[in-house]
Amino acid sequence: MRGARAARLAAEALAFLAALLAAPRAEALWHALFPEVARPTFQQDSWFLLLGWHLVLSLGAVGLAAVIGIPAGILATRPAGRRMRPLLDAIFSLAQGIPPVAAVALALPLLGFGAAPTLLALVLYAALPVLRATVSGLDSVPAGALEAARGLGFSPWQRLRDVELPLARPVLLVGMRLALTLSVATTAVGAVAGARCLGTPIVTGLANANPSYVLQGAIFTAWLALLLDRALGLLGAPSPEASSSPGSGGAQP
Amino acid sequence: MIRFEGVSHQYGTLEALRGVSFEVPAGALCVLLGESGSGKSTLLRTVNRLIEPTAGRVLLDGRDVAGIDPQALRRGIGYVIQSVGLFPHRSVAGNVATVPRLLGWDRARVEPRVNALLEMVGLDPGTYRDRRPATLSGGQAQRVGLARALAADPPVLLMDEPFSALDPGTRRGLQTALRRIHAETGKTILLVTHDLEEALVLADRIAVMAEGRLVAEGPPAEVLGPGAPEAVRRMVRTGALVLHRLAALPAAGAAENGPAPGSPGLPAGATLEDALLLMLAHGTDSVALEGAPPRHLTMTAILRASAP
Ligand SMILES: Nc1ncnc2c1ncn2[C@@H]1O[C@H](COP(=O)(O)OP(=O)(O)OP(=O)(O)O)[C@@H](O)[C@H]1O
Ligand SMILES: [Mg+2]
């Protein structure tokens, strides 16, 4: 079952790479679709280079979002930090509320062109799902297990490391998966700031009235997001829809 | 030995404990009885410092627990709760090994200890060691909870309604196991329950709480005796109180020498309640105690014992 899904996914990943390889050579196809466009295939950059940068940006952003969101979620669920919970949630919601395009544009004067403003926009966007997943994962830890851990003499740090985080993990992974899918789909806006990624053909196409570039960039971006989401699903994180419960199996009789 | 000296605790303005003083002798199994909200759990939790008294102190073998590092203190005290609280991500063996691992025991010492404990609580190590808590029944889970509490061989065991969530049959099984373990290990046990039957089955001593105060404390027959305080009477119907009192007295104590031909036999170790029920069932006014030398027990002796 899992093996068959993995094999299908591998086949699709190969198809994706083959399509990337074929993209600059598929002149005839794109010409048929967009007869009025003089040069319908994107030749300025290697598609593989764009893919590589796209992955670096989106994975890097999710990594940074985790570095910020997980500790914030832990803080919000400690007795001492509980009062900060609404504030943290509000800050992270506000951050996500800024449209990534606007965040990139606003960051440009400060951070200049390229990867930096893009990373900032993506981190602002992806930190909320990580925070929320951390908090709900930690909230889902059975109260009895926590009481037992205290009563048996775990230190607060041991309780977090040995009981709370392992039990919160399934929910946390769902949030990370959501953050990564969002991030991969959104990284394309980085092209506005001149960061090279799968959004570059889109922005170039928009600037030069070349709908063929736009369509190719959009297809590869969406396809990559779907592939990664399913790859993560296969790695054990349950899909966001299927996991309202923590799935950790309660000890309560 | 656990000693409470004027222990009070307030949650905000609510006085949950009001100057509780008594002592649980070393090796005793003391049952803490009382209505819901009377402060039983709060008192229990002052012993391992999950709750700090706002006044008074708790002594463990003469040492004020307030002066002991809470984590070290808790690792040296067994703790069993109604919701069991097994760690779902660890195997049964992993759960039982919790405190030894916190104490840094090496594997060679932990492994045999885990097996011995599973056997002690009546679970076959081969069958249960590697199971996950989610695959256990309620009774099995609480047996593991008990094994986990006993793992590092603590001299004191705190149990907060450990069997209350179990069905009656399962509960009796665990009560029997606990009595046997108490007899084998001589631990000092403080156990909270609502259930008077359970108290009678288990207790060497009963402490009764009402509204944050200790209202009675002593051996079961004394606490449930004719002079029982109002709070105790309220817990049981008046008629039933007599039966419970009889259930706390051994039949042998009221027996007379000599045979009682034709009377039904009463097993050794039975209580006066058992003797009375046997008489009622057979329509006789005496029962013969099984074993030698021949002894018997009369209805008159039971009446004398029930209202001295
Ligand atoms: N954390 C808390 N904050 C505020 N009040 C509390 C807290 N814990 C307990 N109380 C109150 O303190 C009183 C004693 O509670 P406690 O849990 O000790 O009672 P109990 O005898 O164990 O009751 P039960 O048999 O229902 O478990 C109750 O009135 C309860 O509502
Ligand atoms: Mg209680």
Coordinates of C-alpha atoms in Angstrom, one line a residue, chain B residues 9-226:
Chain B
H9 CA -4.1 25.0 51.9
Q10 CA -6.0 27.8 50.2
Y11 CA -6.9 28.0 46.5
G12 CA -7.3 31.8 46.3
T13 CA -9.9 32.4 48.9
L14 CA -11.2 28.8 49.1
E15 CA -9.9 26.9 52.1
A16 CA -9.4 23.4 50.8
L17 CA -7.5 22.2 53.9
R18 CA -8.0 23.6 57.4
G19 CA -5.3 22.5 59.9
V20 CA -5.1 18.8 59.2
S21 CA -3.0 16.9 61.7
F22 CA -2.5 13.1 61.9
E23 CA 0.1 10.4 61.2
V24 CA 0.3 7.5 58.9
P25 CA 2.5 4.9 60.7
A26 CA 5.3 3.3 58.7
G27 CA 4.0 0.2 56.9
A28 CA 0.3 1.2 57.3
L29 CA -2.2 1.3 54.5
C30 CA -4.2 4.4 55.4
V31 CA -7.4 5.2 53.4
L32 CA -8.4 8.8 53.1
L33 CA -12.2 8.9 52.9
G34 CA -14.6 11.9 52.4
E35 CA -17.1 13.4 50.1
S36 CA -16.2 15.0 46.9
G37 CA -14.5 18.4 47.4
S38 CA -13.5 17.6 51.0
G39 CA -9.8 18.1 50.3
K40 CA -8.5 14.5 50.0
S41 CA -6.6 15.0 46.8
T42 CA -5.2 18.3 48.0
L43 CA -3.9 16.7 51.2
L44 CA -2.4 13.7 49.3
R45 CA -0.6 16.1 46.9
T46 CA 1.1 18.0 49.8
V47 CA 3.1 14.8 50.5
N48 CA 5.0 14.9 47.2
R49 CA 4.9 18.7 46.9
L50 CA 2.6 18.9 44.0
I51 CA 0.8 21.3 46.3
E52 CA 2.6 23.4 48.9
P53 CA 0.7 23.9 52.2
T54 CA -0.1 27.6 52.9
A55 CA 0.4 26.7 56.6
G56 CA 1.6 23.7 58.6
R57 CA 4.1 21.1 57.4
V58 CA 4.3 17.5 56.2
L59 CA 7.0 15.3 57.6
L60 CA 8.3 12.2 55.9
D61 CA 10.3 10.0 58.3
G62 CA 10.7 13.1 60.4
R63 CA 12.0 15.3 57.6
D64 CA 10.0 18.3 56.5
V65 CA 9.3 17.7 52.8
A66 CA 9.5 21.5 52.2
G67 CA 13.3 21.1 52.6
I68 CA 13.7 18.3 50.0
D69 CA 14.2 19.0 46.3
P70 CA 10.7 18.4 44.7
Q71 CA 12.1 16.2 41.9
A72 CA 14.2 14.1 44.2
L73 CA 11.3 13.8 46.6
R74 CA 8.9 12.6 43.9
R75 CA 11.3 10.1 42.5
G76 CA 11.3 8.6 46.0
I77 CA 7.5 8.4 46.3
G78 CA 5.2 6.2 44.2
Y79 CA 2.3 8.0 42.7
V80 CA -0.8 6.4 41.2
I81 CA -3.7 8.4 39.8
Q82 CA -7.3 7.6 38.7
S83 CA -6.6 8.5 35.0
V84 CA -3.5 6.3 35.2
G85 CA -1.5 8.6 32.9
L86 CA 0.6 6.0 31.2
F87 CA 2.9 7.6 28.5
P88 CA 1.2 6.5 25.2
H89 CA 4.4 6.7 23.2
R90 CA 6.3 4.3 25.4
S91 CA 5.9 0.5 25.7
V92 CA 4.7 -1.0 28.9
A93 CA 8.3 -1.8 29.9
G94 CA 9.3 1.8 29.0
N95 CA 6.6 3.1 31.3
V96 CA 7.5 0.9 34.2
A97 CA 11.2 1.9 33.8
T98 CA 10.4 5.6 34.0
V99 CA 11.7 6.4 37.5
P100 CA 14.7 4.0 37.4
R101 CA 15.7 5.8 34.2
L102 CA 15.3 9.2 35.8
L103 CA 17.5 7.9 38.6
G104 CA 20.1 6.8 36.1
W105 CA 20.0 3.1 36.7
D106 CA 21.9 1.1 34.1
R107 CA 20.1 -1.2 31.7
A108 CA 21.3 -4.4 33.4
R109 CA 19.6 -3.3 36.6
V110 CA 16.4 -1.9 34.9
E111 CA 15.5 -4.9 32.8
P112 CA 15.1 -7.5 35.5
R113 CA 13.4 -5.0 37.8
V114 CA 10.8 -4.3 35.1
N115 CA 10.1 -8.0 34.7
A116 CA 9.8 -8.6 38.4
L117 CA 7.4 -5.7 38.8
L118 CA 5.1 -6.8 36.0
E119 CA 5.0 -10.2 37.7
M120 CA 4.3 -8.6 41.0
V121 CA 1.2 -6.8 39.6
G122 CA 0.0 -9.9 37.9
L123 CA 1.0 -9.3 34.2
D124 CA 3.1 -11.8 32.3
P125 CA 6.3 -9.9 31.2
G126 CA 6.6 -11.9 28.0
T127 CA 3.1 -11.0 26.9
Y128 CA 2.9 -7.4 28.1
R129 CA 6.5 -5.9 28.1
D130 CA 6.3 -4.6 24.5
R131 CA 2.6 -3.7 24.3
R132 CA 1.6 -0.1 23.9
P133 CA -0.7 1.4 26.6
A134 CA -3.5 2.0 24.1
T135 CA -3.8 -1.8 23.7
L136 CA -4.4 -2.4 27.4
S137 CA -7.7 -2.8 29.2
G138 CA -8.4 -0.3 32.0
G139 CA -7.5 -2.8 34.7
Q140 CA -4.3 -3.8 32.9
A141 CA -3.3 -0.2 32.4
Q142 CA -3.7 0.5 36.1
R143 CA -1.7 -2.6 36.9
V144 CA 1.1 -1.0 34.8
G145 CA 0.5 2.3 36.6
L146 CA 1.1 0.5 39.9
A147 CA 4.2 -1.2 38.6
R148 CA 5.5 2.1 37.4
A149 CA 4.9 3.7 40.8
L150 CA 6.7 0.8 42.6
A151 CA 9.6 0.6 40.1
A152 CA 12.3 2.3 42.1
D153 CA 11.1 0.6 45.3
P154 CA 9.9 3.8 47.1
P155 CA 9.0 3.3 50.8
V156 CA 5.9 5.4 50.3
L157 CA 3.0 5.1 47.8
L158 CA 0.4 7.8 47.2
M159 CA -2.7 6.6 45.4
D160 CA -5.5 9.0 44.3
E161 CA -8.7 7.0 43.6
P162 CA -6.6 4.5 41.7
F163 CA -9.4 2.0 41.0
S164 CA -12.4 4.4 40.8
A165 CA -12.6 4.3 37.0
L166 CA -12.7 0.5 36.8
D167 CA -15.7 -1.8 36.8
P168 CA -16.5 -3.7 40.1
G169 CA -14.9 -7.0 39.1
T170 CA -11.7 -5.4 37.8
R171 CA -11.6 -3.2 40.9
R172 CA -11.8 -6.2 43.2
G173 CA -8.9 -7.8 41.3
L174 CA -6.7 -4.8 41.8
Q175 CA -7.7 -4.4 45.4
T176 CA -6.6 -8.0 46.0
A177 CA -3.3 -7.4 44.2
L178 CA -2.7 -4.2 46.2
R179 CA -3.4 -6.0 49.5
R180 CA -1.0 -8.7 48.6
I181 CA 1.7 -6.2 47.4
H182 CA 1.2 -4.3 50.7
A183 CA 1.7 -7.4 52.7
E184 CA 4.7 -8.5 50.7
T185 CA 6.5 -5.1 50.6
G186 CA 5.4 -3.3 53.8
K187 CA 5.1 0.0 52.0
T188 CA 3.5 2.9 53.7
I189 CA 0.4 3.7 51.5
L190 CA -1.9 6.6 51.6
L191 CA -4.9 5.9 49.3
V192 CA -7.8 8.2 48.5
T193 CA -11.2 6.7 47.7
H194 CA -15.0 7.6 47.8
D195 CA -15.8 4.0 48.3
L196 CA -16.4 2.7 51.8
E197 CA -16.3 -1.0 50.6
E198 CA -12.9 -0.3 49.2
A199 CA -11.8 1.3 52.4
L200 CA -12.9 -1.7 54.4
V201 CA -11.2 -4.2 52.1
L202 CA -7.9 -2.3 52.1
A203 CA -7.5 -0.1 55.1
D204 CA -5.4 -0.7 58.3
R205 CA -6.4 2.8 59.2
I206 CA -9.1 5.2 57.9
A207 CA -8.9 9.0 57.9
V208 CA -12.1 10.8 57.2
M209 CA -12.2 14.3 55.8
A210 CA -15.0 16.8 55.6
E211 CA -14.8 20.4 54.4
G212 CA -11.0 20.5 54.6
R213 CA -10.9 19.1 58.2
L214 CA -10.0 15.7 59.5
V215 CA -13.1 14.4 61.3
A216 CA -12.0 10.9 62.3
E217 CA -8.9 8.8 62.1
G218 CA -8.0 5.4 63.4
P219 CA -8.5 1.6 62.8
P220 CA -11.7 0.9 60.6
A221 CA -13.7 -0.7 63.4
E222 CA -13.1 2.4 65.6
V223 CA -13.8 5.0 62.9
L224 CA -17.0 3.3 61.9
G225 CA -18.0 2.5 65.5
P226 CA -21.0 3.7 67.4

